Backbone as a ProteinNet text record, in pm:
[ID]
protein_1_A
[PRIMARY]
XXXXXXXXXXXXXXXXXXXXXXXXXXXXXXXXXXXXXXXXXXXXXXXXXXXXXXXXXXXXXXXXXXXXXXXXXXXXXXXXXXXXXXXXXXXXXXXXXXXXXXXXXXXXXXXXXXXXXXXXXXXXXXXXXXXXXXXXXXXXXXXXXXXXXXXXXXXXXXXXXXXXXXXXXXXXXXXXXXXXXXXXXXXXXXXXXXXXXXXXXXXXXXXXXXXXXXXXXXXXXXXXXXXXX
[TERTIARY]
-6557.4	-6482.7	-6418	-6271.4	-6242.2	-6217.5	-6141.2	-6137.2	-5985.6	-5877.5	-5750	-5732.2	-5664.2	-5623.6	-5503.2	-5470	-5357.7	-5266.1	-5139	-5083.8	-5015.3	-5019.7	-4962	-4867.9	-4757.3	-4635.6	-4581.7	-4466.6	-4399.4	-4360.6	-4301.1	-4266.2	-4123.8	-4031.4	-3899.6	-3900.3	-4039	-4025.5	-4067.7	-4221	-4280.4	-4185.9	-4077.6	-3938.8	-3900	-3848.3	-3722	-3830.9	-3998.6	-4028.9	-4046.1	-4065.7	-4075	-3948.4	-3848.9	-3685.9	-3695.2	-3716.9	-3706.9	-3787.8	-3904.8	-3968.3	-3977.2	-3876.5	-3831	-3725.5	-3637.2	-3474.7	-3513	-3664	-3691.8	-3769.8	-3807	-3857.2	-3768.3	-3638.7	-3519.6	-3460.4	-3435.2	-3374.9	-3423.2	-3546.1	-3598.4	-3623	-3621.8	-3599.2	-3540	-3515.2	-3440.5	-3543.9	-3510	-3526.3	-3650.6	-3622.7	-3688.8	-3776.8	-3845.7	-3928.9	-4020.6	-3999.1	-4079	-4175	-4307.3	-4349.9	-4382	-4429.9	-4478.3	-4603.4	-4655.1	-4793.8	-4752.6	-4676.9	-4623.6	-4598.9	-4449.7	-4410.6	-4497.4	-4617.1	-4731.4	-4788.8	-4833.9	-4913.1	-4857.6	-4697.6	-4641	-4602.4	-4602.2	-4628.5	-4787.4	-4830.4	-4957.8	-5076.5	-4975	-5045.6	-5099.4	-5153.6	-5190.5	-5087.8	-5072	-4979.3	-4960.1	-5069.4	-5009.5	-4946.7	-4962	-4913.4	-4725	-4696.2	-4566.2	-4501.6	-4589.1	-4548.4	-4565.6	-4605.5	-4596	-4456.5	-4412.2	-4303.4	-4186.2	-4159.9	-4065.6	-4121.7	-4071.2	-4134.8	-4140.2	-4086.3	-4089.8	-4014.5	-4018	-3936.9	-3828.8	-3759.7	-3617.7	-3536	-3620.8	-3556.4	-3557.7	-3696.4	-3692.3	-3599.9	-3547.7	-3472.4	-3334.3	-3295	-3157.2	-3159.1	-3283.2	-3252.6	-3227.4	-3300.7	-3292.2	-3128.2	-3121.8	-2943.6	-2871.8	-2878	-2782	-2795.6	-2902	-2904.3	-2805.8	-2874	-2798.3	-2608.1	-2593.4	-2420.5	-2363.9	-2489.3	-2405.7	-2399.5	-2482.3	-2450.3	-2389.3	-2339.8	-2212.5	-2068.9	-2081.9	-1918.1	-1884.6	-2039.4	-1956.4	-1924.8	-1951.9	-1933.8	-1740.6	-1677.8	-1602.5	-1506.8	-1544.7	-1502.4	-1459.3	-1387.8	-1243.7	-1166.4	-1182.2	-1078.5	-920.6	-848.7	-719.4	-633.3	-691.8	-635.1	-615.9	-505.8	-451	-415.2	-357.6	-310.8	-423.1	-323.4	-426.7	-509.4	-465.5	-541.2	-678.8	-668.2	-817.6	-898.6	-852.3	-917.6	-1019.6	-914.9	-977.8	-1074.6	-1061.3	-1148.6	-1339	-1280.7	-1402.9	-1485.5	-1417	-1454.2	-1532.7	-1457.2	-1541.6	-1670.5	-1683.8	-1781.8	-1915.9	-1873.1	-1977.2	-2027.8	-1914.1	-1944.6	-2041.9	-2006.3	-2093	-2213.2	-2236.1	-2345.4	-2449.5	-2409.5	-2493.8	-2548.9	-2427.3	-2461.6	-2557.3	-2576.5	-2661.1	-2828.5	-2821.6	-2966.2	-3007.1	-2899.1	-2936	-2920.8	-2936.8	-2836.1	-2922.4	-3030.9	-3110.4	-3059.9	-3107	-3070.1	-2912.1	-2834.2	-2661.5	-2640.1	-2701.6	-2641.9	-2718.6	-2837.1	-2886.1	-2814.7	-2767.6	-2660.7	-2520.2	-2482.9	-2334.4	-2332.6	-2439.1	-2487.7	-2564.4	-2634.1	-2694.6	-2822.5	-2929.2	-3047.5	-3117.9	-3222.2	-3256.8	-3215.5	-3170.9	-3063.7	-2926.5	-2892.8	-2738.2	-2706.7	-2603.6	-2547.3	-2617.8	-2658.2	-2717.1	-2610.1	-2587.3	-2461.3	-2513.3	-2606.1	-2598.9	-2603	-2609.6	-2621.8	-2450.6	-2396.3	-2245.6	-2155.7	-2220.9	-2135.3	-2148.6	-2268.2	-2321.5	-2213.6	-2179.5	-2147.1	-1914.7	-1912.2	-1771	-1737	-1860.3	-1791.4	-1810.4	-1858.9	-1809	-1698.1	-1662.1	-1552.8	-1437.6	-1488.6	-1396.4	-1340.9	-1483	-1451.6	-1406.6	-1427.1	-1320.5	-1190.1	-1156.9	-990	-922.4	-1019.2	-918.7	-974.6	-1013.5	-1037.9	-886.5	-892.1	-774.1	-656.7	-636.4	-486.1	-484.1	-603	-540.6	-485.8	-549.7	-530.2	-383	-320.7	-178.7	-83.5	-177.4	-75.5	5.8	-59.6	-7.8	-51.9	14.7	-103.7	-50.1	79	25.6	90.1	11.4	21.3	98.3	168.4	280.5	129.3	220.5	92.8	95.6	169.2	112.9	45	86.6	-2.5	-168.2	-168	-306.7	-367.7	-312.5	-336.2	-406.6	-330.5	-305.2	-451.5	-527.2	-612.9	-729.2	-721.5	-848.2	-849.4	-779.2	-795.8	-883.4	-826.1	-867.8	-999.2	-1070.2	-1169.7	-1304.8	-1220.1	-1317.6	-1369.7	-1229.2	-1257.4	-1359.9	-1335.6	-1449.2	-1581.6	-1617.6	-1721.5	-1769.8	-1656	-1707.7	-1733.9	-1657	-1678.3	-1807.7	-1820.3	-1987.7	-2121.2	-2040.6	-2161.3	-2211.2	-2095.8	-2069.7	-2115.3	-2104.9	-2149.2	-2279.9	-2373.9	-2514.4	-2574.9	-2469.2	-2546.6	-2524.8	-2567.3	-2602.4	-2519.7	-2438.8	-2372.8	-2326.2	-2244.9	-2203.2	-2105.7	-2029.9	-1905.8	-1942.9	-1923.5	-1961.7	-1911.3	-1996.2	-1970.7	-1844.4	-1776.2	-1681.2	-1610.5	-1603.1	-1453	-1450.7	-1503.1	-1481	-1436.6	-1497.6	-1478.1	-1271.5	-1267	-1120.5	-1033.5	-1115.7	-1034.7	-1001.4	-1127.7	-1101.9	-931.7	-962.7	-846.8	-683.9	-697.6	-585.9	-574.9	-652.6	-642.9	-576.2	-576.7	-524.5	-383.7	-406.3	-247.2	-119.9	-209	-138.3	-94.1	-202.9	-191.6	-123.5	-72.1	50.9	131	227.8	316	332.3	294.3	322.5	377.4	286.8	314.2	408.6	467	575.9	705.9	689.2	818.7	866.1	790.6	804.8	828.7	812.1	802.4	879.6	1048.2	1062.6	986.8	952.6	848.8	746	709.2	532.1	614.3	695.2	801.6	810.2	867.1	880.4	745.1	643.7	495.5	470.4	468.5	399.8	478.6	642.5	707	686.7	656.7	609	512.5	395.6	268.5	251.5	304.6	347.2	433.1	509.2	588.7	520.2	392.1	287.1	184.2	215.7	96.3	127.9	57.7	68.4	27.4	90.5	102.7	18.9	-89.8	-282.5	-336.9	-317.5	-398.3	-408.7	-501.8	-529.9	-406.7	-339.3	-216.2	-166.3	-106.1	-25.7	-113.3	-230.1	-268.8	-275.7	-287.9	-237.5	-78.6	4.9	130.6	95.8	97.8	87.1	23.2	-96.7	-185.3	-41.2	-6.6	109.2	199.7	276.2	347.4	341	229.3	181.8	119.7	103.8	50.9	219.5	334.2	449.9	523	464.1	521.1	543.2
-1083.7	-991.4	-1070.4	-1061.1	-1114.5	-1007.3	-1093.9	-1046.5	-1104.2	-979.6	-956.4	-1023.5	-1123.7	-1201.4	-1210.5	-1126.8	-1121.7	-1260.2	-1254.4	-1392.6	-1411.4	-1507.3	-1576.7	-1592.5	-1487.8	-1527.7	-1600.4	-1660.5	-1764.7	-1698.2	-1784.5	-1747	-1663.6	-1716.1	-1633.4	-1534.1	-1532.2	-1440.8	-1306.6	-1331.2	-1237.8	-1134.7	-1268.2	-1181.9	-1083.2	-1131	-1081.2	-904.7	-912.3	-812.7	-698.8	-784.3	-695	-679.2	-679.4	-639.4	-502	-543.2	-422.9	-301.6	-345.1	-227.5	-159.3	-237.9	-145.6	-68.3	-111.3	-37.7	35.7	23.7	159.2	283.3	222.3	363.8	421.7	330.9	366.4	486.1	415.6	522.2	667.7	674.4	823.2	891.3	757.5	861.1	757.3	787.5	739.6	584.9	460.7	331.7	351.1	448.4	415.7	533.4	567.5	685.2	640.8	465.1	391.3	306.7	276.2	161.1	38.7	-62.2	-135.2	-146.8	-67.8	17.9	11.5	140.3	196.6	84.7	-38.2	-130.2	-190.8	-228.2	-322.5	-297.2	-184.4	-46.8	-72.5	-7.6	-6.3	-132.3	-256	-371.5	-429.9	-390	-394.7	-495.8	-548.8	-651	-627.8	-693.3	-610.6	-624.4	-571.3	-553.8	-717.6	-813	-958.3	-1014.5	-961.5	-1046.3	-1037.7	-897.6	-844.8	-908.6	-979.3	-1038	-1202	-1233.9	-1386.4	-1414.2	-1331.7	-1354.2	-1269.6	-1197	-1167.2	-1127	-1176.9	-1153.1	-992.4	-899.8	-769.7	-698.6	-539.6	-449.8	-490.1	-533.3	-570.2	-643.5	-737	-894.3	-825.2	-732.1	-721.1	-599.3	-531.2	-423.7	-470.3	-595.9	-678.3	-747.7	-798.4	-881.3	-731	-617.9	-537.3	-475.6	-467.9	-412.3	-517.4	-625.8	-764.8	-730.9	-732.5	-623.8	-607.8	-471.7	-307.3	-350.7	-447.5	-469.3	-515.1	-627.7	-685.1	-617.6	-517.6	-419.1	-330.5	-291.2	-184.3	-238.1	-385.3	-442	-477.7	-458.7	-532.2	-398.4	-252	-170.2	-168.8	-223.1	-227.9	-288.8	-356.9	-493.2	-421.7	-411.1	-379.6	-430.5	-438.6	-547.1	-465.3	-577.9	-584.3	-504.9	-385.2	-360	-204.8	-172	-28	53.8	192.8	228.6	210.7	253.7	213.2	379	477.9	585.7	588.7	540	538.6	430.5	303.1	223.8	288.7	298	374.3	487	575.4	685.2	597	475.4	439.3	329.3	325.1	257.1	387.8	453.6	583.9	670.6	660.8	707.7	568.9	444.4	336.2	353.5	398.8	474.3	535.6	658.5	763.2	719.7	648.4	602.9	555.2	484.4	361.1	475	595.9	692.1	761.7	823.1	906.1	822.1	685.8	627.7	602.2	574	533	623.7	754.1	859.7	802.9	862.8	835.4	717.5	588.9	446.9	460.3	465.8	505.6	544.7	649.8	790.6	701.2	643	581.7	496.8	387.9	286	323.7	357.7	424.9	570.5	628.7	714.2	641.8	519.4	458.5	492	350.8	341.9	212.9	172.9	95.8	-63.1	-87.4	-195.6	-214.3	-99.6	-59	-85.8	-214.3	-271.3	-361.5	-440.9	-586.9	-641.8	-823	-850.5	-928.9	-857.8	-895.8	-781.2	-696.3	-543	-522.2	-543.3	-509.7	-604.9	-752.8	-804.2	-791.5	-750.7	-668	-558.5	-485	-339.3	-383.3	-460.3	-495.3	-591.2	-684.6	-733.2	-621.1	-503.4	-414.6	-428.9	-346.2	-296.9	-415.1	-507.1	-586.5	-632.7	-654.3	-691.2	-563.4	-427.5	-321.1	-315.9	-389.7	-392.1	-493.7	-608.6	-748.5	-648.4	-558.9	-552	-430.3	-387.7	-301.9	-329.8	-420.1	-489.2	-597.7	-635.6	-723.6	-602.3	-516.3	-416.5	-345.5	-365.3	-373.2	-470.7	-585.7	-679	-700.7	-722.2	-797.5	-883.9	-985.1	-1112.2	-1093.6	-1074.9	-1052.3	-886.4	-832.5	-678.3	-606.4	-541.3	-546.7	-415.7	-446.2	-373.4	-224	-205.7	-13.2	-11.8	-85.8	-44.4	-97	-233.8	-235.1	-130.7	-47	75	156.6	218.9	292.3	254.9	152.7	124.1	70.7	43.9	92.7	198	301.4	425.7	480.8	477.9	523.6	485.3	382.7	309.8	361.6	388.5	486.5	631.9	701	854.2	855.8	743.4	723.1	752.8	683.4	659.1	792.2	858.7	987.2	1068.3	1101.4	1178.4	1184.6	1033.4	1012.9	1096.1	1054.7	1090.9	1256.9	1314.6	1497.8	1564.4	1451.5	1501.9	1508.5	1425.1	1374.7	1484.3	1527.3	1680	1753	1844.4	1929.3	1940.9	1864.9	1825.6	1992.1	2001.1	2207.7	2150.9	2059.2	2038.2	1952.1	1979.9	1905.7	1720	1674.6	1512.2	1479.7	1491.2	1464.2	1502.4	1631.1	1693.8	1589.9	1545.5	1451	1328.8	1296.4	1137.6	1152.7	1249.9	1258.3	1318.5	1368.2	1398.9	1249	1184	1044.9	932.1	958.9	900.3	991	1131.7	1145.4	1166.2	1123.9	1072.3	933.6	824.3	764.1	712.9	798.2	838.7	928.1	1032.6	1118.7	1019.9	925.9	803.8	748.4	680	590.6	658.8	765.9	778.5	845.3	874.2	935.1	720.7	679.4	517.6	484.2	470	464.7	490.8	658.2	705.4	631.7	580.5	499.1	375.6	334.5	146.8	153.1	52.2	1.3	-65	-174.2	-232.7	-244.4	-128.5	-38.5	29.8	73.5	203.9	128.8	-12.7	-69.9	-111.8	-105.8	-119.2	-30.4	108.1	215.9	222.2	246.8	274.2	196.6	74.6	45.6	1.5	76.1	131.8	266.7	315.2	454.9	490.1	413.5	391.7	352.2	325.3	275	383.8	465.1	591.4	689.2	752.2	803.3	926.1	1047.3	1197.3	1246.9	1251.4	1261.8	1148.3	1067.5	1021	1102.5	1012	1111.5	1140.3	1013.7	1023.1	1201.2	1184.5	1267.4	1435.2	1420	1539.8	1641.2	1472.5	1527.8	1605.8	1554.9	1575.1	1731.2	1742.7	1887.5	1981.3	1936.9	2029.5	2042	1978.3	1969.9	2064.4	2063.3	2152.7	2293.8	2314.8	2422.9	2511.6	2446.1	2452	2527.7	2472.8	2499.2	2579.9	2653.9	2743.2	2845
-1235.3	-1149.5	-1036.8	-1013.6	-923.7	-796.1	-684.3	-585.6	-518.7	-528.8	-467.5	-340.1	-363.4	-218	-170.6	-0.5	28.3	58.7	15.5	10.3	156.9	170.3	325.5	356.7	409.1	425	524.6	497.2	571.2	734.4	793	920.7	872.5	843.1	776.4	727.9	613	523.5	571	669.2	783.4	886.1	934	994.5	943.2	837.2	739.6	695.2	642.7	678	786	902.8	1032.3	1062.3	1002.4	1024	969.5	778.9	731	762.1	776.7	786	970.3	1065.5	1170.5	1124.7	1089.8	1021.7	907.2	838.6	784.4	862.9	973.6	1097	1164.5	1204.4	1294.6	1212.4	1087.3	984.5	1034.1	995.7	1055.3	1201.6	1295.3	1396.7	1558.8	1615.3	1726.1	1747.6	1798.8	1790.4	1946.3	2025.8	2147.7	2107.6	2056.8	2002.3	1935.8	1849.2	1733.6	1853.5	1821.2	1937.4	1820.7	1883.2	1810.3	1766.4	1792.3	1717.3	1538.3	1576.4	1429	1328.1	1404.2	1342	1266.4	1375	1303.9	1194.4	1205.4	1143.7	984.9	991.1	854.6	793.2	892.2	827.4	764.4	783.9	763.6	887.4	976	1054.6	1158.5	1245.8	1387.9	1471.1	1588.5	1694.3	1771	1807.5	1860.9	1744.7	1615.9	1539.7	1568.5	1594.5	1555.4	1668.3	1793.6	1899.6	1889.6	1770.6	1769.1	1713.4	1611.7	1581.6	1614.3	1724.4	1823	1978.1	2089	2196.9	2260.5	2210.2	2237.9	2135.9	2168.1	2082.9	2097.7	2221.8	2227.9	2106.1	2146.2	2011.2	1908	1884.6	1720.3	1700.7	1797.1	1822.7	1749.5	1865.1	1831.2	1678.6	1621.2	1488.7	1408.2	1386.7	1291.2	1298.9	1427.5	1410.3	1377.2	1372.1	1311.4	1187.4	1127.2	939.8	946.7	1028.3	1022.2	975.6	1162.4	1165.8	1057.8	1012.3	870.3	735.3	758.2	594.6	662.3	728.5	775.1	790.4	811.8	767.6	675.1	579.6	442.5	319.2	444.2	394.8	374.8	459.3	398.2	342.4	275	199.8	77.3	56.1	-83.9	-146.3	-292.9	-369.6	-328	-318.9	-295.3	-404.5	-491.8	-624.7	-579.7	-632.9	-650.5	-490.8	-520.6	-404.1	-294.8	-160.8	-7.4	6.6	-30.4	-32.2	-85.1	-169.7	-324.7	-233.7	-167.4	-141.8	-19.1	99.4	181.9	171.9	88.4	0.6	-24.6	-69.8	-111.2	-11.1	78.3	221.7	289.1	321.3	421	275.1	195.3	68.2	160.3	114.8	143.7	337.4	384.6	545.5	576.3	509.1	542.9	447.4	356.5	274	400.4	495.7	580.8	697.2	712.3	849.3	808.6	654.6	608	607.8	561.6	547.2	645.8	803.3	933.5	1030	961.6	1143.6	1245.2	1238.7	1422.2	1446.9	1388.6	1460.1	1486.1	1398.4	1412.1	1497.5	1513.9	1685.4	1766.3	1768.6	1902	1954.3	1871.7	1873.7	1955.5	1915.8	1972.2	2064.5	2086	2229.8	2318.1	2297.8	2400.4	2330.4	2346.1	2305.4	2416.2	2305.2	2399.8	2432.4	2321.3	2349	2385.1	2419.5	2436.5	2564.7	2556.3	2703.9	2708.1	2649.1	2619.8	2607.5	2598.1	2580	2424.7	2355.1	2222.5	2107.1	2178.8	2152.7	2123.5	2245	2228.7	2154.5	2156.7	2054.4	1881.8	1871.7	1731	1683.6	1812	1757.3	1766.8	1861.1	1799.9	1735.7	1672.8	1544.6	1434	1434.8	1283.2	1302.4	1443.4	1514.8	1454.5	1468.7	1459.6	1308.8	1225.2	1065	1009.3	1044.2	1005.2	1011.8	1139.1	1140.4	1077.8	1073.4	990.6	835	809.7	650.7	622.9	730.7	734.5	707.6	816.8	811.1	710.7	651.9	533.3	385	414.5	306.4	277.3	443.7	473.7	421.8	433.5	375.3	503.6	613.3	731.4	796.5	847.8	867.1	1033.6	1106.4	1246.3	1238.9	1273.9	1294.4	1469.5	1439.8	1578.4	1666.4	1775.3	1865.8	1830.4	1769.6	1778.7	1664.5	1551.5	1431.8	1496.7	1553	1574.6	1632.9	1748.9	1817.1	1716	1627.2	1534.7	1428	1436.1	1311.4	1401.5	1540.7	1610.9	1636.9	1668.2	1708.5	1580.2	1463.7	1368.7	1379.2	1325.4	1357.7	1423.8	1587.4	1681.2	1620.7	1539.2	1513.3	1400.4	1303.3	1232.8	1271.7	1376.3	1480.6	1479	1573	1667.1	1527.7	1426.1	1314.4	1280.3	1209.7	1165.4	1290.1	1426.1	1530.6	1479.6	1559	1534.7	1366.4	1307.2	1144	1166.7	1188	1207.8	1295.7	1393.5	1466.9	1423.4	1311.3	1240.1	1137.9	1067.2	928.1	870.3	987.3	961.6	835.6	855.9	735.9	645.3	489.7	398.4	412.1	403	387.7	321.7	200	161.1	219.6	245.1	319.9	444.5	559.4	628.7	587	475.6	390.9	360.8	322	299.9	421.1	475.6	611.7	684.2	702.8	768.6	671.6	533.4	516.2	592.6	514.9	562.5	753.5	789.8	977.4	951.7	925.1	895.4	861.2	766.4	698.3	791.9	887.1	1009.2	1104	1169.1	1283.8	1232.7	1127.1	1040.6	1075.9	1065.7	1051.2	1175.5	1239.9	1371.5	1477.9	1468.9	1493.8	1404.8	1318.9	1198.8	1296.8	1305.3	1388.1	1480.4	1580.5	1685.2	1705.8	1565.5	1588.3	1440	1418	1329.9	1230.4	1248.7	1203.3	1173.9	1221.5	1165.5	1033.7	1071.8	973.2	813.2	871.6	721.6	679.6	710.7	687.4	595.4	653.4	593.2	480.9	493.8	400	230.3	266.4	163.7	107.7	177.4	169.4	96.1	119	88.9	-57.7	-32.2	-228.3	-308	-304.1	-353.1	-420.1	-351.9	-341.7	-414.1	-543.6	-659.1	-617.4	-648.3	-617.9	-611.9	-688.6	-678.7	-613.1	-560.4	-414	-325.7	-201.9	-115.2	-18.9	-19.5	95.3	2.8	-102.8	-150.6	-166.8	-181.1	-151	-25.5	103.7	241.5	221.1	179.9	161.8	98.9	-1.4	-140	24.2	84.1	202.2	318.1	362.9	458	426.8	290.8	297.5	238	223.7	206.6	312.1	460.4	551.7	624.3	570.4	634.4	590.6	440.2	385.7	387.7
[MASK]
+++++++++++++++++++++++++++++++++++++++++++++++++++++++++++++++++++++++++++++++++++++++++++++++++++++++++++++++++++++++++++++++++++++++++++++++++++++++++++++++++++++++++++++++++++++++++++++++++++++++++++++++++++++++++++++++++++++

């Protein structure tokens, strides 16, 4: 008869657990609500341990949202293939995928938590900010982007944000219908910036000649003028 012996994990590997299994408590409920009781607890270790390898909730606060940041920008990473409607469609689908497994930590994050206003906290949360918009404008097919369109695709960006927030408080409107609302926001902010700027204009325009009558751009369109009828 033998006898089950727990195996010894590495210093890395120990991390890389006390990551996941905080960003699997955050998931369920607000980040300053979890102690490191719990953490320890559902890691299986004792509580100095969870402090040998980060010096407080803070740090381990900040490594688990570095995860978090980095599987939320690579949410939207999109092959360069077929219209910009469909693409976008399946960017905000992988979106709301990350808001649904993370609301509490998500809403804590971007309403203020306990790392919020750190200066590693905030550079976490605008490089999404940031790898969202170079994923954008490459999707444009623009390599320097004139100032209103950039306007125009952070703004968007933000409403994303606030959308996901207001969904998460009490999810009155079905998930998809937002998922496609967020594209055609997009598609509205284009062309309203379009009007105004030549050179945004020839952007969209042939962005837009692109876009097949059952996309989402064109279903905004079919909704538009039926809205005017």
């Amino acid at each position: 008869m033998t006898t089950g012996v727990r195996r010894r994990m590495g210093v890395d590997e120990r991390r890389q657990q006390l990551i996941g299994v905080a960003l699997e408590l955050f998931s369920r409920r607000s980040p300053d609500e979890v102690s490191i009781d719990e953490i320890a607890s559902a890691a299986g270790i004792s509580r100095p341990l969870v402090y040998h390898y980060f010096p407080g909730k803070l740090s381990l606060y900040e490594a688990a949202l570095k995860r978090a940041a980095d599987d939320l920008a690579a949410r939207f990473v999109e092959p360069h293939e077929g219209p910009l409607g469909a693409r976008l469609l399946r960017v905000m689908r992988r979106y709301f995928d990350f808001v649904d497994d993370h609301g509490p930590g998500f809403s804590a994050l971007m309403r203020g938590g306990p790392a919020v206003g750190s200066s590693t906290t905030n550079a976490l949360i605008d490089s999404v900010r940031q790898a969202a918009y170079d994923q954008i404008v490459a999707h444009l097919g623009v390599e320097n982007p004139p100032a209103r369109l950039e306007l125009v695709v952070r703004s968007w960006i933000s409403l994303a944000e606030s959308t996901a927030l207001l969904w998460l408080d009490g999810r009155r409107i079905p998930r998809a219908e937002l998922e496609i609302q967020l594209v055609h926001d997009f598609a509205a902010l284009a062309v309203v910036g379009a009007a105004q700027d030549e050179e945004m204009g020839a952007i969209m325009r042939r962005v837009f000649k692109a876009e097949p009558a059952e996309g989402p751009f064109g279903d905004l369109l079919g909704r538009l003028v039926t809205l005017a009828s």
